[in-house]
Every structure is written in structure tokens, then in C-alpha cells.
Amino acid sequence: MYTVRRFVVRHSRFFEWVYECFEPMLVFLDPVWSRFGYNRMERPVAFAERHIKGLLFDCQMCGQCVLSSTGMSCPMNCPKNLRNGPCGGVRENGHCEVKPAMKCVWVDAWEGASRMKGGDKISIVQPPVDRSLEGSSSWLRVARERAEEKRATRDAAREAMAEAFSEAREEEPAAAPLATEPPNAQPMQEAEESTSVLTVEKTPS
Ligand code: SF4
């Protein structure tokens, strides 16, 4: 709806904040999406996304959402589907040359981006639209990609830790035990750790 999408652009900072809260939730739900299967979740999530974003942004479900980089103005509403700025046909009043009643989505994008915290993302060059992703859910794609990135970072940290651990063991075996202590060794160790007074044996003078 044209009026709603113009309203969103005028309040782009607020919608940016909403998305900043929403994206971590999507990633947090990765175990749920994985449990049911991302492919199985595709239809219901895409259905919800189509209706919510359709109402707010006139979303065309390109499957590769760039709203955060385009001032919350969907570039797929440009009759030429331009993803990297306006064509040379913007009218003097800022309207589209193909649809004179509509303001150019890139004029809106520029205004929306100027209100956003991450507004400078508008200068990022977007890749061409991959038409094979049309109709698919951007939300699920973001959830899967971010969750994979997090897993990769965590695995790399674990590998680094395992490496450091084996190096530490070579340097000082007692400081880096390979296995957990046997149960009968633990109470003794705890007792030793809890003792804070040093006893000094007196030597006979
Ligand atoms: S960029 Fe794509 S996914 Fe995002 S609102 Fe526009 S059509 Fe929808």
C-alpha cells in the first residue's frame, strides 16, 4: 500500500530498530527451524513474511531483502527493479518517469537512509537480483546464514582452545589435565584448595 510504505520511509529509524530486535530472534529460533526442517518451514514463514512486509513495504518477495540498506524503501517497487540507485529519468518533482504518480523509490530510499543509524549502507553495491530466489523467505535465509556464521565462529574458538590446551600440556602437564580427576582425588584437592593458612614446621634450635 503506497501510503503505508511512504509512512514507513518517514519513520525508517523506528523500523530499523524493530528489525534490529527482530533479527536476533530469528537467529535464536534456529534450533526450532532446524528441528522442523528449514524446507518445511519455508511455506508458512514465507506466507507470514509476504503479508506483513507486503502491508508495510509493498514487498515483492524477491527473497534477498535489502531494506536495511535502502532506507526501508523496497527497490523492487521501481518499475525497472533497479537495486543500486535511480535511473536517469527521475522527474524534477522527484517522481518516477514510468509511473508519474509515484515518488521514485530511490528518492525515498535516500531520505529514509538519512534518518537511519546505518544509513551509510546505502552506498553498498548490491548484487543483481537472483530470480531463482523469488517467493522464498528472506527471514529464514538470514536466520540460517547468521546461525551458520555463529557456529563457524564458535567452532574456530573451540579449535583454538584445543590447540592452546595441548600446547599448555606440553609445557606444564599438571596445569592442563587431559581427563577429569578421579572421584577419590577431588575431596583431597578441594580440602587443599580451601586451606588458607600455611603451617610452618619449627626446627629445633
Ligand atoms: S527487497 Fe525484496 S524482500 Fe525486501 S521488501 Fe523488497 S521485494 Fe521484499
mmCIF file of C-alpha atoms and ligand atoms in Angstrom:
data_model
loop_
_atom_site.group_PDB
_atom_site.id
_atom_site.type_symbol
_atom_site.label_atom_id
_atom_site.label_comp_id
_atom_site.label_asym_id
_atom_site.label_seq_id
_atom_site.Cartn_x
_atom_site.Cartn_y
_atom_site.Cartn_z
ATOM 1 C CA MET A 1 0.000 0.000 0.000
ATOM 2 C CA TYR A 2 1.587 3.243 -1.227
ATOM 3 C CA THR A 3 0.560 5.425 1.761
ATOM 4 C CA VAL A 4 1.839 2.905 4.298
ATOM 5 C CA ARG A 5 5.175 2.439 2.574
ATOM 6 C CA ARG A 6 5.711 6.214 2.451
ATOM 7 C CA PHE A 7 4.874 6.332 6.182
ATOM 8 C CA VAL A 8 7.476 3.616 6.849
ATOM 9 C CA VAL A 9 10.148 5.577 4.987
ATOM 10 C CA ARG A 10 9.318 8.668 7.054
ATOM 11 C CA HIS A 11 9.804 6.543 10.204
ATOM 12 C CA SER A 12 12.692 4.462 8.897
ATOM 13 C CA ARG A 13 14.742 4.817 12.102
ATOM 14 C CA PHE A 14 11.960 3.196 14.118
ATOM 15 C CA PHE A 15 11.603 0.321 11.635
ATOM 16 C CA GLU A 16 15.354 -0.131 11.600
ATOM 17 C CA TRP A 17 15.233 -0.530 15.381
ATOM 18 C CA VAL A 18 12.349 -3.041 15.086
ATOM 19 C CA TYR A 19 14.390 -5.112 12.660
ATOM 20 C CA GLU A 20 17.459 -4.923 14.901
ATOM 21 C CA CYS A 21 15.351 -6.555 17.638
ATOM 22 C CA PHE A 22 13.671 -8.993 15.266
ATOM 23 C CA GLU A 23 16.761 -10.441 13.560
ATOM 24 C CA PRO A 24 18.355 -11.880 16.739
ATOM 25 C CA MET A 25 15.018 -13.586 17.464
ATOM 26 C CA LEU A 26 15.090 -15.235 14.053
ATOM 27 C CA VAL A 27 18.621 -16.472 14.699
ATOM 28 C CA PHE A 28 17.724 -17.564 18.238
ATOM 29 C CA LEU A 29 14.980 -19.755 16.746
ATOM 30 C CA ASP A 30 17.483 -21.573 14.507
ATOM 31 C CA PRO A 31 17.189 -24.801 16.581
ATOM 32 C CA VAL A 32 13.402 -24.695 16.017
ATOM 33 C CA TRP A 33 13.762 -24.110 12.267
ATOM 34 C CA SER A 34 16.362 -26.883 12.110
ATOM 35 C CA ARG A 35 14.234 -29.273 14.145
ATOM 36 C CA PHE A 36 11.230 -28.903 11.841
ATOM 37 C CA GLY A 37 13.458 -28.512 8.789
ATOM 38 C CA TYR A 38 14.124 -25.217 7.043
ATOM 39 C CA ASN A 39 12.478 -26.515 3.869
ATOM 40 C CA ARG A 40 9.302 -27.459 5.707
ATOM 41 C CA MET A 41 9.183 -24.058 7.436
ATOM 42 C CA GLU A 42 9.629 -22.210 4.138
ATOM 43 C CA ARG A 43 5.945 -22.059 3.167
ATOM 44 C CA PRO A 44 4.411 -20.871 6.449
ATOM 45 C CA VAL A 45 7.190 -18.353 7.149
ATOM 46 C CA ALA A 46 7.140 -17.020 3.574
ATOM 47 C CA PHE A 47 3.348 -16.707 3.875
ATOM 48 C CA ALA A 48 3.666 -14.577 7.029
ATOM 49 C CA GLU A 49 6.528 -12.552 5.546
ATOM 50 C CA ARG A 50 4.606 -11.882 2.329
ATOM 51 C CA HIS A 51 1.635 -10.461 4.231
ATOM 52 C CA ILE A 52 3.491 -8.482 6.888
ATOM 53 C CA LYS A 53 6.073 -6.977 4.550
ATOM 54 C CA GLY A 54 3.520 -6.622 1.782
ATOM 55 C CA LEU A 55 1.451 -4.392 4.021
ATOM 56 C CA LEU A 56 4.375 -2.335 5.303
ATOM 57 C CA PHE A 57 6.769 -2.115 2.358
ATOM 58 C CA ASP A 58 4.809 -3.328 -0.690
ATOM 59 C CA CYS A 59 7.256 -6.232 -0.614
ATOM 60 C CA GLN A 60 7.512 -8.210 -3.868
ATOM 61 C CA MET A 61 9.175 -11.227 -2.153
ATOM 62 C CA CYS A 62 12.423 -11.067 -4.106
ATOM 63 C CA GLY A 63 13.959 -13.334 -1.458
ATOM 64 C CA GLN A 64 17.047 -11.131 -0.942
ATOM 65 C CA CYS A 65 15.844 -8.322 1.236
ATOM 66 C CA VAL A 66 17.908 -5.131 1.203
ATOM 67 C CA LEU A 67 15.543 -2.835 3.106
ATOM 68 C CA SER A 68 18.172 -2.105 5.775
ATOM 69 C CA SER A 69 20.424 -0.719 3.043
ATOM 70 C CA THR A 70 17.782 1.215 1.153
ATOM 71 C CA GLY A 71 16.210 3.443 3.796
ATOM 72 C CA MET A 72 13.317 0.959 4.227
ATOM 73 C CA SER A 73 12.168 1.711 0.664
ATOM 74 C CA CYS A 74 11.824 -1.527 -1.316
ATOM 75 C CA PRO A 75 13.786 -1.198 -4.598
ATOM 76 C CA MET A 76 11.619 -3.891 -6.209
ATOM 77 C CA ASN A 77 8.855 -1.282 -6.437
ATOM 78 C CA CYS A 78 10.962 0.554 -9.001
ATOM 79 C CA PRO A 79 9.365 -0.355 -12.369
ATOM 80 C CA LYS A 80 12.873 -1.135 -13.623
ATOM 81 C CA ASN A 81 13.762 -3.100 -10.450
ATOM 82 C CA LEU A 82 16.944 -1.070 -10.035
ATOM 83 C CA ARG A 83 18.847 -2.148 -6.918
ATOM 84 C CA ASN A 84 21.682 0.379 -6.982
ATOM 85 C CA GLY A 85 20.221 3.836 -7.296
ATOM 86 C CA PRO A 86 17.834 5.627 -9.629
ATOM 87 C CA CYS A 87 17.904 5.702 -13.398
ATOM 88 C CA GLY A 88 18.341 8.977 -15.234
ATOM 89 C CA GLY A 89 14.621 9.524 -15.601
ATOM 90 C CA VAL A 90 13.680 10.935 -12.194
ATOM 91 C CA ARG A 91 11.343 13.885 -12.706
ATOM 92 C CA GLU A 92 12.015 17.328 -11.284
ATOM 93 C CA ASN A 93 9.464 16.744 -8.547
ATOM 94 C CA GLY A 94 11.267 13.501 -7.548
ATOM 95 C CA HIS A 95 8.657 11.245 -9.164
ATOM 96 C CA CYS A 96 9.149 8.190 -11.367
ATOM 97 C CA GLU A 97 9.326 8.615 -15.147
ATOM 98 C CA VAL A 98 7.377 5.375 -15.721
ATOM 99 C CA LYS A 99 4.733 5.953 -13.037
ATOM 100 C CA PRO A 100 4.416 9.740 -12.698
ATOM 101 C CA ALA A 101 2.050 9.481 -9.712
ATOM 102 C CA MET A 102 4.655 7.544 -7.694
ATOM 103 C CA LYS A 103 7.640 9.070 -5.984
ATOM 104 C CA CYS A 104 10.896 7.465 -7.150
ATOM 105 C CA VAL A 105 11.718 4.652 -4.721
ATOM 106 C CA TRP A 106 15.343 5.803 -4.740
ATOM 107 C CA VAL A 107 14.447 9.365 -3.752
ATOM 108 C CA ASP A 108 12.535 7.781 -0.869
ATOM 109 C CA ALA A 109 15.450 5.434 -0.179
ATOM 110 C CA TRP A 110 17.850 8.370 0.129
ATOM 111 C CA GLU A 111 15.537 10.228 2.513
ATOM 112 C CA GLY A 112 14.873 7.081 4.567
ATOM 113 C CA ALA A 113 18.588 6.232 4.796
ATOM 114 C CA SER A 114 19.415 9.761 6.002
ATOM 115 C CA ARG A 115 17.227 9.106 9.076
ATOM 116 C CA MET A 116 18.737 5.704 9.877
ATOM 117 C CA LYS A 117 21.672 4.811 12.108
ATOM 118 C CA GLY A 118 23.047 2.503 9.436
ATOM 119 C CA GLY A 119 22.094 4.853 6.627
ATOM 120 C CA ASP A 120 25.562 4.730 5.051
ATOM 121 C CA LYS A 121 24.801 1.155 3.972
ATOM 122 C CA ILE A 122 23.022 2.723 1.028
ATOM 123 C CA SER A 123 26.434 3.054 -0.633
ATOM 124 C CA ILE A 124 26.961 -0.743 -0.600
ATOM 125 C CA VAL A 125 26.755 -2.064 -4.152
ATOM 126 C CA GLN A 126 24.049 -4.720 -4.323
ATOM 127 C CA PRO A 127 24.487 -7.807 -6.480
ATOM 128 C CA PRO A 128 21.984 -8.401 -9.287
ATOM 129 C CA VAL A 129 18.680 -9.979 -8.202
ATOM 130 C CA ASP A 130 18.775 -13.757 -8.238
ATOM 131 C CA ARG A 131 15.376 -14.562 -9.741
ATOM 132 C CA SER A 132 15.591 -18.171 -8.570
ATOM 133 C CA LEU A 133 15.044 -16.926 -5.002
ATOM 134 C CA GLU A 134 11.814 -15.116 -5.842
ATOM 135 C CA GLY A 135 8.992 -16.028 -3.467
ATOM 136 C CA SER A 136 11.324 -17.501 -0.835
ATOM 137 C CA SER A 137 11.643 -16.187 2.702
ATOM 138 C CA SER A 138 14.423 -13.684 3.384
ATOM 139 C CA TRP A 139 13.815 -14.118 7.115
ATOM 140 C CA LEU A 140 14.683 -17.807 7.033
ATOM 141 C CA ARG A 141 17.690 -17.170 4.836
ATOM 142 C CA VAL A 142 19.007 -14.573 7.295
ATOM 143 C CA ALA A 143 18.356 -16.938 10.235
ATOM 144 C CA ARG A 144 20.211 -19.805 8.564
ATOM 145 C CA GLU A 145 23.163 -17.703 7.397
ATOM 146 C CA ARG A 146 23.667 -15.894 10.723
ATOM 147 C CA ALA A 147 23.345 -19.157 12.678
ATOM 148 C CA GLU A 148 25.929 -20.800 10.409
ATOM 149 C CA GLU A 149 28.277 -17.832 10.894
ATOM 150 C CA LYS A 150 27.870 -18.123 14.684
ATOM 151 C CA ARG A 151 28.543 -21.868 14.591
ATOM 152 C CA ALA A 152 31.650 -21.342 12.460
ATOM 153 C CA THR A 153 32.966 -18.700 14.913
ATOM 154 C CA ARG A 154 32.259 -20.989 17.889
ATOM 155 C CA ASP A 155 33.967 -23.986 16.210
ATOM 156 C CA ALA A 156 37.012 -21.865 15.373
ATOM 157 C CA ALA A 157 37.201 -20.718 19.025
ATOM 158 C CA ARG A 158 36.967 -24.333 20.203
ATOM 159 C CA GLU A 159 39.718 -25.435 17.845
ATOM 160 C CA ALA A 160 41.938 -22.584 19.042
ATOM 161 C CA MET A 161 41.228 -23.597 22.648
ATOM 162 C CA ALA A 162 42.021 -27.272 21.946
ATOM 163 C CA GLU A 163 45.282 -26.266 20.307
ATOM 164 C CA ALA A 164 46.250 -23.963 23.163
ATOM 165 C CA PHE A 165 45.295 -26.691 25.628
ATOM 166 C CA SER A 166 47.593 -29.293 24.094
ATOM 167 C CA GLU A 167 50.427 -26.742 23.922
ATOM 168 C CA ALA A 168 49.872 -25.891 27.594
ATOM 169 C CA ARG A 169 50.004 -29.585 28.459
ATOM 170 C CA GLU A 170 53.330 -29.973 26.712
ATOM 171 C CA GLU A 171 54.716 -27.024 28.705
ATOM 172 C CA GLU A 172 53.212 -27.936 32.069
ATOM 173 C CA PRO A 173 51.354 -31.295 32.151
ATOM 174 C CA ALA A 174 49.911 -30.761 35.647
ATOM 175 C CA ALA A 175 48.322 -27.450 34.662
ATOM 176 C CA ALA A 176 46.271 -28.978 31.877
ATOM 177 C CA PRO A 177 44.941 -32.404 32.839
ATOM 178 C CA LEU A 178 43.642 -34.376 29.874
ATOM 179 C CA ALA A 179 40.931 -36.191 31.825
ATOM 180 C CA THR A 180 38.703 -35.239 34.746
ATOM 181 C CA GLU A 181 40.157 -36.011 38.134
ATOM 182 C CA PRO A 182 39.153 -39.411 39.648
ATOM 183 C CA PRO A 183 36.398 -39.006 42.284
ATOM 184 C CA ASN A 184 38.638 -40.042 45.212
ATOM 185 C CA ALA A 185 41.148 -37.313 44.322
ATOM 186 C CA GLN A 186 38.638 -34.478 44.362
ATOM 187 C CA PRO A 187 37.873 -34.113 48.113
ATOM 188 C CA MET A 188 41.574 -34.020 48.894
ATOM 189 C CA GLN A 189 42.145 -31.407 46.243
ATOM 190 C CA GLU A 190 39.204 -29.315 47.500
ATOM 191 C CA ALA A 191 40.481 -29.510 51.082
ATOM 192 C CA GLU A 192 43.901 -28.356 49.934
ATOM 193 C CA GLU A 193 42.399 -25.510 47.983
ATOM 194 C CA SER A 194 40.255 -24.362 50.929
ATOM 195 C CA THR A 195 43.228 -24.206 53.312
ATOM 196 C CA SER A 196 44.374 -20.614 53.531
ATOM 197 C CA VAL A 197 46.812 -20.840 56.465
ATOM 198 C CA LEU A 198 50.304 -22.015 55.834
ATOM 199 C CA THR A 199 51.756 -24.213 58.548
ATOM 200 C CA VAL A 200 55.468 -23.783 59.086
ATOM 201 C CA GLU A 201 57.295 -26.559 60.862
ATOM 202 C CA LYS A 202 59.559 -25.286 63.606
ATOM 203 C CA THR A 203 63.102 -26.572 63.525
ATOM 204 C CA PRO A 204 64.704 -27.266 66.956
ATOM 205 C CA SER A 205 67.246 -24.567 67.868
HETATM 206 S S1 SF4 B 1 13.849 -6.025 -1.082
HETATM 207 FE FE1 SF4 B 1 12.854 -7.944 -1.694
HETATM 208 S S2 SF4 B 1 12.285 -8.988 0.212
HETATM 209 FE FE2 SF4 B 1 12.814 -6.841 0.743
HETATM 210 S S3 SF4 B 1 10.860 -5.769 0.741
HETATM 211 FE FE3 SF4 B 1 11.687 -5.574 -1.336
HETATM 212 S S4 SF4 B 1 10.887 -7.314 -2.524
HETATM 213 FE FE4 SF4 B 1 10.545 -7.726 -0.345
#
